[in-house]
Coordinates of C-alpha atoms in Angstrom, one line a residue:
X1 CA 60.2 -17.2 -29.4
X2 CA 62.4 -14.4 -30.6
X3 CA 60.6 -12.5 -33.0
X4 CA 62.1 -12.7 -36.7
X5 CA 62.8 -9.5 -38.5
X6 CA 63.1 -9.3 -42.8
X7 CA 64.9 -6.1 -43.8
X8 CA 64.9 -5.0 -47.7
X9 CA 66.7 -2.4 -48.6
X10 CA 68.7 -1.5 -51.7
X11 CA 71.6 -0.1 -49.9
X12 CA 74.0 -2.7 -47.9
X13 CA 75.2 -0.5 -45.4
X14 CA 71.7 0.4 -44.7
X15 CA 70.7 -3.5 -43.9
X16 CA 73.6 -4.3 -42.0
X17 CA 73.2 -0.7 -39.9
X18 CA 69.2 -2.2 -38.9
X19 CA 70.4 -5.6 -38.8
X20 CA 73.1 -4.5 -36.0
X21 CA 70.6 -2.3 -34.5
X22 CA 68.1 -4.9 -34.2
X23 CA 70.1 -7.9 -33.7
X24 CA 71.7 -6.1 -30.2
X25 CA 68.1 -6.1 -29.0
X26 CA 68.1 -9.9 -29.5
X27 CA 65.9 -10.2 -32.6
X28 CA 66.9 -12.3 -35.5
X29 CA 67.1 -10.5 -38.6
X30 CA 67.4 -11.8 -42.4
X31 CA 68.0 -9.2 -45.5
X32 CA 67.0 -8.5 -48.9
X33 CA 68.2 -6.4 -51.4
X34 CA 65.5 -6.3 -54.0
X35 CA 61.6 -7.6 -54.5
X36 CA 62.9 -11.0 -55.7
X37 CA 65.3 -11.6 -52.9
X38 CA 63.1 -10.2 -50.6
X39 CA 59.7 -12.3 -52.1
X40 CA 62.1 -15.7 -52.2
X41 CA 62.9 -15.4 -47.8
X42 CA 59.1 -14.8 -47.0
X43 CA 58.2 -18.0 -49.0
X44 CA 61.3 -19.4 -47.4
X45 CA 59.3 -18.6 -43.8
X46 CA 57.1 -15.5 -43.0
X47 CA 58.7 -13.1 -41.1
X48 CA 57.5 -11.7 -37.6
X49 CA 57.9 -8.0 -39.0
X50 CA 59.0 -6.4 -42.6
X51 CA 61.4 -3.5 -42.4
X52 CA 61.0 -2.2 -46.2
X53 CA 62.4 0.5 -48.3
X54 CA 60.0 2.3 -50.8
X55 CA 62.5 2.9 -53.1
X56 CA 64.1 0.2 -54.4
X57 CA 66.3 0.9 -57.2
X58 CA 67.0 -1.8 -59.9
X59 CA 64.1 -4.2 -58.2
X60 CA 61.2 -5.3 -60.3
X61 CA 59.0 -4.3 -57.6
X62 CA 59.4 -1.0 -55.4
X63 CA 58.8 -1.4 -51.4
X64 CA 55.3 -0.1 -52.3
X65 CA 54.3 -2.8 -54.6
X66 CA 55.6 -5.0 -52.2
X67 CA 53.9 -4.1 -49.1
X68 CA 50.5 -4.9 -51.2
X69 CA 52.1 -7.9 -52.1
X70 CA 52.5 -9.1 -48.2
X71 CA 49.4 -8.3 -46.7
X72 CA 47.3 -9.4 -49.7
X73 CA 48.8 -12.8 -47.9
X74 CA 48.9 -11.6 -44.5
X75 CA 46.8 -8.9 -42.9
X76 CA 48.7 -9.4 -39.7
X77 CA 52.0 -9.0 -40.7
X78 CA 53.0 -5.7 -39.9
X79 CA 55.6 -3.6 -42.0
X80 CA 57.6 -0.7 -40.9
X81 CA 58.3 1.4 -44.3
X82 CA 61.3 3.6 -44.8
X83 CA 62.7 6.0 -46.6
X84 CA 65.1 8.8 -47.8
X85 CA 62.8 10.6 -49.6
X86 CA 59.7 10.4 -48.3
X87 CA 56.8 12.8 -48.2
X88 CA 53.5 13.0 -46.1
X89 CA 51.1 12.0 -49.1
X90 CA 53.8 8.5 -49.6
X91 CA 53.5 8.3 -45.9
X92 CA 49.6 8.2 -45.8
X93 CA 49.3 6.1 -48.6
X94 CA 51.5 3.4 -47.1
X95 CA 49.6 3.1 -43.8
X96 CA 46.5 3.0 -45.8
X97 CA 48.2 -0.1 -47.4
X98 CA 48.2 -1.8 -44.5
X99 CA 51.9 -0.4 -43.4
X100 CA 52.9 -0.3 -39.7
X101 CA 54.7 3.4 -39.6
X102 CA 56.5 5.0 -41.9
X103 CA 60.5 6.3 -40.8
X104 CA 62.2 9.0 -42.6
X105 CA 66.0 8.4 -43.1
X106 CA 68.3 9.1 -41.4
X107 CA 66.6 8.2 -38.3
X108 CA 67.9 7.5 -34.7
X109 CA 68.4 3.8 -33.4
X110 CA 66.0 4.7 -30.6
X111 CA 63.2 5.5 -32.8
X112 CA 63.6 2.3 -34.9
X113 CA 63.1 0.3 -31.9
X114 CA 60.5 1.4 -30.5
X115 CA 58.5 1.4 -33.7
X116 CA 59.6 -1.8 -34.1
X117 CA 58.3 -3.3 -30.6
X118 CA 55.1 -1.3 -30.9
X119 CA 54.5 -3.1 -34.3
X120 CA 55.1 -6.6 -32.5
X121 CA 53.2 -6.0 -29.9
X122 CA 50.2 -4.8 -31.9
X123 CA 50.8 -7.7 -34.4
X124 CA 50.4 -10.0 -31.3
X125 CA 47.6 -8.1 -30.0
X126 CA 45.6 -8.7 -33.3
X127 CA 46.9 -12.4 -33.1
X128 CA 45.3 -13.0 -29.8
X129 CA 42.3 -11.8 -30.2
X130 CA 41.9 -13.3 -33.1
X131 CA 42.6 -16.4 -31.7
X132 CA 40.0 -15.9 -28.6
X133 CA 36.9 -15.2 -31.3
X134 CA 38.0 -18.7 -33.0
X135 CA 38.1 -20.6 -29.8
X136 CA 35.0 -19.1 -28.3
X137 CA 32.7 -19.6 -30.8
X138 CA 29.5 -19.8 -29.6
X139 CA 30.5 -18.7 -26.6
X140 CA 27.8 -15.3 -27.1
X141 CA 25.3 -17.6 -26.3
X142 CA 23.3 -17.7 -23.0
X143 CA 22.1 -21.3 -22.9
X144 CA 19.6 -22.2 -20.2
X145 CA 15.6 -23.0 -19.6
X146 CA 15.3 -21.4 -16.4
X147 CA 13.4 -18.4 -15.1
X148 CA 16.3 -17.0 -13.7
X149 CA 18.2 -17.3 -17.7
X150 CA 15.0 -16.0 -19.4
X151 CA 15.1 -12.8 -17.3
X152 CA 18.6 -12.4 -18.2
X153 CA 18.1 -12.7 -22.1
X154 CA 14.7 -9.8 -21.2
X155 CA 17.6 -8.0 -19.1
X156 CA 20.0 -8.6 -22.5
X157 CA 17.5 -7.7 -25.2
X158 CA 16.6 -4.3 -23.3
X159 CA 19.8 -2.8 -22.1
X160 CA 22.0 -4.6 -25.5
X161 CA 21.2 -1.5 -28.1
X162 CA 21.3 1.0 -25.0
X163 CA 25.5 2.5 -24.6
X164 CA 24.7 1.9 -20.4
X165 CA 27.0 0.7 -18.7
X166 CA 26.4 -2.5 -17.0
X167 CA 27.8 -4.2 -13.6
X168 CA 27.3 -8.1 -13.9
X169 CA 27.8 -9.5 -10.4
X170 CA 28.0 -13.3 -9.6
X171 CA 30.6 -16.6 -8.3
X172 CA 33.9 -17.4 -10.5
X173 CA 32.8 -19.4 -13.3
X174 CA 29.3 -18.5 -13.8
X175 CA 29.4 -17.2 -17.2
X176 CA 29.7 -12.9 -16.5
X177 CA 32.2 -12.4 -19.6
X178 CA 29.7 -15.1 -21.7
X179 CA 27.1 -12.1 -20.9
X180 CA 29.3 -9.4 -21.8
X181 CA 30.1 -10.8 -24.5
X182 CA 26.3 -11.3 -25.9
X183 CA 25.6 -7.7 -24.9
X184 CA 28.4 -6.7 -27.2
X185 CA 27.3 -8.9 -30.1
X186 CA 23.2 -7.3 -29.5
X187 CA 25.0 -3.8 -29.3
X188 CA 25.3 -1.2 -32.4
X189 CA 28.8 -1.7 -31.6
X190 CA 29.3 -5.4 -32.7
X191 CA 31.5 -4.8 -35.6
X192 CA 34.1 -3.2 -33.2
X193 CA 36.6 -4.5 -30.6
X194 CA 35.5 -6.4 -27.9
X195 CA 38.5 -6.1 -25.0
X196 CA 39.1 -7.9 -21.4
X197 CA 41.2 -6.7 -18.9
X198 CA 41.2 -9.0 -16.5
X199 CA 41.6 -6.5 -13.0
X200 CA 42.4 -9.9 -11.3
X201 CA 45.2 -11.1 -12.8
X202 CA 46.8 -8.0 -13.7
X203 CA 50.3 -6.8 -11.7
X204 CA 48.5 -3.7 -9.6
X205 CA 52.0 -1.3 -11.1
X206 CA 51.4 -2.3 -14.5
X207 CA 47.1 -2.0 -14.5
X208 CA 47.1 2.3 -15.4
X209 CA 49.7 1.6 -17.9
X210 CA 47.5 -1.5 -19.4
X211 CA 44.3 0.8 -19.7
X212 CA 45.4 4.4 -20.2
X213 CA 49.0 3.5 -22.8
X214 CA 52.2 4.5 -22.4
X215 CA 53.5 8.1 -23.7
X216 CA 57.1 7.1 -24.8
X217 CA 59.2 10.8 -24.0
X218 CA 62.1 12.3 -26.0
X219 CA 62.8 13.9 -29.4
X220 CA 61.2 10.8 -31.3
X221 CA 58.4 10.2 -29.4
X222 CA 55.8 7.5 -30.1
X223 CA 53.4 5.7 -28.0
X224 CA 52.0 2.5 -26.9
X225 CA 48.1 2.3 -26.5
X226 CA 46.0 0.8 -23.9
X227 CA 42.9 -1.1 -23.7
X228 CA 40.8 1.9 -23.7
X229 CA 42.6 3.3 -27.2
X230 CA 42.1 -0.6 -28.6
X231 CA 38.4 -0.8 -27.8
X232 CA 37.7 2.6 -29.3
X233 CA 34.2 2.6 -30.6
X234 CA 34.0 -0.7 -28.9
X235 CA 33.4 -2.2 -25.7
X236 CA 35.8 -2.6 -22.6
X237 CA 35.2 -5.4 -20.1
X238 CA 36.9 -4.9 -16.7
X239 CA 37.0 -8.0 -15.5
X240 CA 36.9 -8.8 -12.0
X241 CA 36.6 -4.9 -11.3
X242 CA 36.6 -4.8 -7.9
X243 CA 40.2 -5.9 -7.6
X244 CA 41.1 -2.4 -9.5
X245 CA 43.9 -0.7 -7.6
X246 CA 42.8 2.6 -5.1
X247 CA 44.7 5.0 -7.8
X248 CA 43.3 3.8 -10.8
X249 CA 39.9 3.6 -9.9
X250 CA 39.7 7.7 -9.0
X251 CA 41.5 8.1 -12.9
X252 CA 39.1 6.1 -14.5
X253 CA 36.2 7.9 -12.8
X254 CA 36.7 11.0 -15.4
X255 CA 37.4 8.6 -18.2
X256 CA 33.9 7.2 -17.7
X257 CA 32.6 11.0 -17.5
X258 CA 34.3 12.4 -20.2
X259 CA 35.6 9.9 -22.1
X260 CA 38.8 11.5 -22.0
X261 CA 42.3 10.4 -20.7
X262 CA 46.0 10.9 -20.9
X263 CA 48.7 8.1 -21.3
X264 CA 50.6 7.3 -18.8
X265 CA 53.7 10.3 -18.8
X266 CA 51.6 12.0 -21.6
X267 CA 50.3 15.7 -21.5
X268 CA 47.9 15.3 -24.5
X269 CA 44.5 14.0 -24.2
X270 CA 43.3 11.4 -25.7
X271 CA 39.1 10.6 -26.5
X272 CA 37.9 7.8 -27.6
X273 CA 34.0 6.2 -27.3
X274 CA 34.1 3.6 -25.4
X275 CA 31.0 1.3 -23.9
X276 CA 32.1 0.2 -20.4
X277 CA 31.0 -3.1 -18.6
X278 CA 32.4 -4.2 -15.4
X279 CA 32.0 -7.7 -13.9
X280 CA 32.7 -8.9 -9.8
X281 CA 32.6 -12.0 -7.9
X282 CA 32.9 -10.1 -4.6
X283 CA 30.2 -8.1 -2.0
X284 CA 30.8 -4.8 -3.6
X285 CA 28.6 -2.6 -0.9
X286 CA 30.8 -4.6 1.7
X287 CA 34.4 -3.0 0.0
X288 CA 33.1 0.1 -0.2
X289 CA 32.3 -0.1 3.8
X290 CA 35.9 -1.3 3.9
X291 CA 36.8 1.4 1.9
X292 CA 38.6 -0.9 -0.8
X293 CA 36.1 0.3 -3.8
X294 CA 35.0 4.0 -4.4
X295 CA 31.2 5.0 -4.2
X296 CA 31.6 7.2 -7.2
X297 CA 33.4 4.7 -9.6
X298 CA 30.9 1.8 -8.2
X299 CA 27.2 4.4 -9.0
X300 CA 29.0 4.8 -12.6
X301 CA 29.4 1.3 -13.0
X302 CA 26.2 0.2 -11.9
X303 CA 23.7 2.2 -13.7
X304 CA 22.0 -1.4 -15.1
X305 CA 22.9 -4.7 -12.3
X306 CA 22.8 -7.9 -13.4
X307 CA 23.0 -10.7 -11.6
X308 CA 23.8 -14.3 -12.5
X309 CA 23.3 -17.0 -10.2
X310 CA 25.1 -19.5 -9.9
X311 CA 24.4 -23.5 -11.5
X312 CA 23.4 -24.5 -8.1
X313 CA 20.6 -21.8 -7.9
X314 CA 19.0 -23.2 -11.2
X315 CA 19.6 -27.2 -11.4
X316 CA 16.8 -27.0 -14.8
X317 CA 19.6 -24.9 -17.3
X318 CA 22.0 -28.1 -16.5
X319 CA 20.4 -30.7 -19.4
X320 CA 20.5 -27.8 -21.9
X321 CA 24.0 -26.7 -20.8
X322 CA 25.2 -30.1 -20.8
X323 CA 24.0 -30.4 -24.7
X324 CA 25.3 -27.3 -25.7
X325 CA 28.8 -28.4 -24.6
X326 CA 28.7 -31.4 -25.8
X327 CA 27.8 -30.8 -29.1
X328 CA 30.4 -27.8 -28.8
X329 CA 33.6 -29.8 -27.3
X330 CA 33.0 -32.7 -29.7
X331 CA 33.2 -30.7 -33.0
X332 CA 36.0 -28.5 -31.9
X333 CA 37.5 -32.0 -30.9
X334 CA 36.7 -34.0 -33.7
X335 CA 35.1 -36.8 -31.9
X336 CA 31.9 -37.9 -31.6
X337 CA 29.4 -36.5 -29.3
X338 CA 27.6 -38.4 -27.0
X339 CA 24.4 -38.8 -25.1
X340 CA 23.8 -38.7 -21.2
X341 CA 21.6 -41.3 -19.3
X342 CA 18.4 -40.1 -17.4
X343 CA 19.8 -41.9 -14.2
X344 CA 23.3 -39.6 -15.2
X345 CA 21.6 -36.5 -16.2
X346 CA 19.5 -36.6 -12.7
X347 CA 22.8 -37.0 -11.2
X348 CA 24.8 -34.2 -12.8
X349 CA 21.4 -31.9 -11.6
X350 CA 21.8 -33.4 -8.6
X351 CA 25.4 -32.2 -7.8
X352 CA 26.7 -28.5 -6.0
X353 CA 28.8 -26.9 -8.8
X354 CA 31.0 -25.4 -6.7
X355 CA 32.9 -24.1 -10.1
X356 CA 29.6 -23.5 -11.4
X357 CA 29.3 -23.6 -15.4
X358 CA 32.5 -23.3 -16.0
X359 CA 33.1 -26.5 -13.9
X360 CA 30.2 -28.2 -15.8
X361 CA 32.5 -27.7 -19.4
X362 CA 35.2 -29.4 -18.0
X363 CA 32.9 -32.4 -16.7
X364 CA 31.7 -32.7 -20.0
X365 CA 35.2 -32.5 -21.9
X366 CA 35.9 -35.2 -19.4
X367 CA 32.9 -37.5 -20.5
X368 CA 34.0 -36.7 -24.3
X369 CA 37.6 -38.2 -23.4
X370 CA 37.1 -41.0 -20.6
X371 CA 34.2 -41.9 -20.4
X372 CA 33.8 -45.5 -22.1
X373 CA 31.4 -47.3 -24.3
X374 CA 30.3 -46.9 -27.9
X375 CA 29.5 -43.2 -29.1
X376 CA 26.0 -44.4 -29.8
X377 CA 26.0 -45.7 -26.3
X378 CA 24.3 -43.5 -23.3
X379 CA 27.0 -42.3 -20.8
X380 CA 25.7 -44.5 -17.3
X381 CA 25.9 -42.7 -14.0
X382 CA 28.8 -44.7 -12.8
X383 CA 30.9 -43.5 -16.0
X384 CA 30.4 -39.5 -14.8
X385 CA 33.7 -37.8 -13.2
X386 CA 34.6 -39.6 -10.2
X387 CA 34.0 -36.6 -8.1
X388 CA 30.7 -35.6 -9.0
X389 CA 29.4 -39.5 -8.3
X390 CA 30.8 -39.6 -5.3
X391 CA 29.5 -36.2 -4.0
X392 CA 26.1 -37.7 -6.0
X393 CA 26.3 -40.7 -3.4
X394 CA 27.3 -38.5 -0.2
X395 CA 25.7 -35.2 -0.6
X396 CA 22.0 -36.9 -0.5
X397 CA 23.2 -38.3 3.3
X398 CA 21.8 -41.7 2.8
X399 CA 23.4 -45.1 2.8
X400 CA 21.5 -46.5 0.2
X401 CA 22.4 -42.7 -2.3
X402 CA 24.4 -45.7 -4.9
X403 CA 21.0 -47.7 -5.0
X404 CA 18.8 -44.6 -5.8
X405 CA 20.9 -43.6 -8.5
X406 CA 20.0 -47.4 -10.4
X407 CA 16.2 -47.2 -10.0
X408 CA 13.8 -46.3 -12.4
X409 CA 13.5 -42.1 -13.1
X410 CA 10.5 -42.1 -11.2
X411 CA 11.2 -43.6 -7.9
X412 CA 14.6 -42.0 -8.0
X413 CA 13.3 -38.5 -8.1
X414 CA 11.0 -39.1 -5.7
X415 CA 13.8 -40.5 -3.5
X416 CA 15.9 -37.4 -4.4
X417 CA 13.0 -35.1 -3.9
X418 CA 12.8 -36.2 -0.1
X419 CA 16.4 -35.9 0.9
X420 CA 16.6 -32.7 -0.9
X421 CA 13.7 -31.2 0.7
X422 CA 14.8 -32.5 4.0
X423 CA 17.6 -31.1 4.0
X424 CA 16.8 -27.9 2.5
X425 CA 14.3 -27.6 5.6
X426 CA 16.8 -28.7 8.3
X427 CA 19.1 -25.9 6.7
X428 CA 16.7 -23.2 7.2
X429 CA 16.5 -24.6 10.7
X430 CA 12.8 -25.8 10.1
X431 CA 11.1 -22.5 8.4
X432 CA 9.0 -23.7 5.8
X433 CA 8.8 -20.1 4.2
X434 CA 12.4 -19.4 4.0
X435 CA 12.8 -23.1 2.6
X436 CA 9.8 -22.0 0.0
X437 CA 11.8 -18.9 -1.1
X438 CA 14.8 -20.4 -1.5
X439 CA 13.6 -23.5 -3.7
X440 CA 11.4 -21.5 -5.8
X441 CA 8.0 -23.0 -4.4
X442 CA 4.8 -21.4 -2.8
X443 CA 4.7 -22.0 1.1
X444 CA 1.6 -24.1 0.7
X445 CA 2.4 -26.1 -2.3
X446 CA 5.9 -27.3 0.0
X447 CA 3.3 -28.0 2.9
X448 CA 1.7 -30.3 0.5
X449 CA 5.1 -31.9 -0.9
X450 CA 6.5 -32.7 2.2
X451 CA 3.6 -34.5 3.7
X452 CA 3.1 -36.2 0.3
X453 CA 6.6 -37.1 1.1
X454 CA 6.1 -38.3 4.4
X455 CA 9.0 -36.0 6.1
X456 CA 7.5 -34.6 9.6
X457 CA 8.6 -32.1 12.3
X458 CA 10.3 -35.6 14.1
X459 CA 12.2 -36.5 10.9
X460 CA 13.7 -32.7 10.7
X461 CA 14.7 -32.1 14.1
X462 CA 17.4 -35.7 13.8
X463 CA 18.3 -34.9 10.6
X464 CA 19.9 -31.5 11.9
X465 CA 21.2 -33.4 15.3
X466 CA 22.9 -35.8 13.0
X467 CA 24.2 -32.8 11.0
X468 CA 25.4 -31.0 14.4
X469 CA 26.9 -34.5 15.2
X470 CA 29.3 -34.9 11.9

């Protein structure tokens, strides 16, 4: 939407001169001539950005009176001041007003645009990331019963007050940012900004102007800042870091040495205190081989590694996830939230997760939306997501996988426990120990399960066949 532009100024060749200026760069511009004109358009709609005089002669209210006026209502609009008679000390007192900038007339067309698209573009800044701390919510918190979540929150509660930088490795969807986040809420820097860049989806030309600002050239100057500048005294997610261009990641080796930097065509260094955290879904000591990541930026990154497994790896967090989001989606929705079966809970513990937690929200959004029955009512197994019952019924490999999921809790985990352990063994090719490892059991105690279960050398060996066979 084209961005909306109020201009008050006492003199009419002054409006219509920014009014011309501005509407050639395709804004839409309204004016004002005085505090009552000017007061009557923003309760006639709130402007995008406030182009004001500070003096206005023969208004009841001077541009400075007004400008406390606005963002007493609106923090976030921002407000470019001008004037012909300005001084430093009115300068500083309007930016600690909440002003923008402050121009001195006469100034140059190219100056009032760029202060102008700086302001927007920190206006929208502060608008989006206001927006992401109301939709995320709780979304600090790392729910989850399992051994591998309680040594994250020890791994959080140690390394949260430290300024270490951390590398939090693990598959799309697994919850690295809901980490980084919660080590930025623990940190002594939680009343600061907390900013992504995403590495991933960022346009490889545009990523060193994106973290290090833009130095705008020429005899007005001006600037725009990157995301190290915004999470000054903060902390700075790079998101998906190993897709970090060549170039950029020998720059922002200094910066994490010195915390020191220059913007993009600028000659003038710029410091700012800055907690890094980088995140990666890929084999980082198999890029470096390749040489697509650098050794040095990687050992800066990864003074503290954590790793987060994915839902697969820990079937126990699913019952508490599965709470959390409901209870989560159904207030944010405004519906009410329901309850899961044990036959339907067994199942949704049962499944692969290929998109991991991130997958499991959206099953649950679905439940909240499709599934049918009373709220009171318990959501059955055959109301889940179509395609997590019918990997339910195949993944297990037995004909009868529809049955199991109607029997009592009981008999259906001990059904389940069989075809899970069979094939867990078969996968291993037979090895008991690597089977033991990988399902979290001692090598004797599976021994005991499996003869308890009845499933023999015999029974392995034609479960893989039929495996080679399909």
């Amino acid at each position: 939407m084209t961005p909306n532009i109020l201009i008050v100024d006492d003199e009419n060749d002054i409006r219509l001169l920014i009014a011309d200026i501005l509407s050639d760069e395709g804004f839409r511009c309204r004016t004002a001539a005085n505090s009552d004109e000017a007061l009557t358009e923003i309760e006639n709609g709130m402007p995008d950005l406030l182009v004001l005089d500070i003096w206005l002669e023969g208004s009841q209210l001077d541009g400075m009176e007004i400008l406390e006026n606005v963002t007493s209502r609106s923090s976030n609009l921002p407000v470019v001041m001008i004037s012909g008679h300005g001084s430093v000390e009115t300068a500083v007192n309007a930016i600690k007003l909440g002003a923008y900038d402050f121009i001195e007339k006469p100034f140059k067309a190219d100056r009032l645009l760029l202060t102008v698209t700086h302001a927007l573009q920190t206006a929208r800044l502060k608008r989006e990331n206001e927006e992401l701390r109301q939709t995320t919510g709780q979304a600090t918190e790392i729910v989850g019963s399992s051994s591998a979540i309680r040594q994250l929150r020890a791994a959080l509660e140690k390394v949260a007050p430290t300024d270490s930088r951390v590398l939090i490795s693990g598959p799309p969807g697994s919850g690295k940012e809901v980490f980084a986040r919660s080590l930025h809420k623990l940190s002594n820097r939680a009343d600061k900004p907390f900013v992504v860049l995403n590495c991933a989806a960022m346009n490889p030309d545009r990523m060193e102007v994106e973290l290090f600002g833009e130095e705008q050239l020429g005899v007005d100057g001006g600037h725009r800042i990157g995301t190290l500048e915004e999470s000054d005294g903060g902390t700075l997610l790079l998101d998906e870091v190993s897709d970090m261009p060549l170039e950029t990641q020998g720059k922002i080796v200094r910066v994490l040495q010195e915390q020191t930097f220059m913007r993009v065509g600028g000659e003038v260094p710029v410091t700012v205190d800055v907690r890094v955290i980088a995140s990666t879904n890929r084999d980082m000591a198999e890029l470096m081989a390749e040489g697509n990541f650098r050794q040095d930026l990687f050992y800066r990154l990864n003074v503290v590694p954590i790793e987060i497994l994915p839902l697969k790896d820990r079937p126990d967090d699913v019952p508490a996830l599965v709470e959390h989001f409901l209870s989560r989606s159904a207030a944010l929705s405004g519906v009410s939230p329901r309850t899961l079966s044990k036959d339907a809970m067994a199942a949704l513990q049962a499944y692969d997760w290929p998109g991991n937690v991130r997958q499991l929200r959206n099953a649950v959004d679905w439940i909240l939306i499709m599934a049918p029955g009373d709220p009171e009512e318990a959501v059955a197994v055959d109301h889940l997501p179509p395609d997590i019952g019918t990997y339910t019924s195949d993944s297990v490999g037995w004909e009868e996988g529809a049955r199991m999921m109607s029997l009592p809790l009981r008999e259906a985990r001990e059904n389940f426990e069989r075809q899970y352990l069979l094939a867990q063994v078969s996968r291993f090719g037979g090895n008991v120990s690597r089977t033991a490892e990988f399902v979290g059991m001692e090598r004797s105690a599976l021994h005991r399960k499996l003869k308890t279960l009845g499933v023999n050398s015999q029974e392995i060996a034609e479960y893989q066949n039929a495996g080679a066979a399909d």
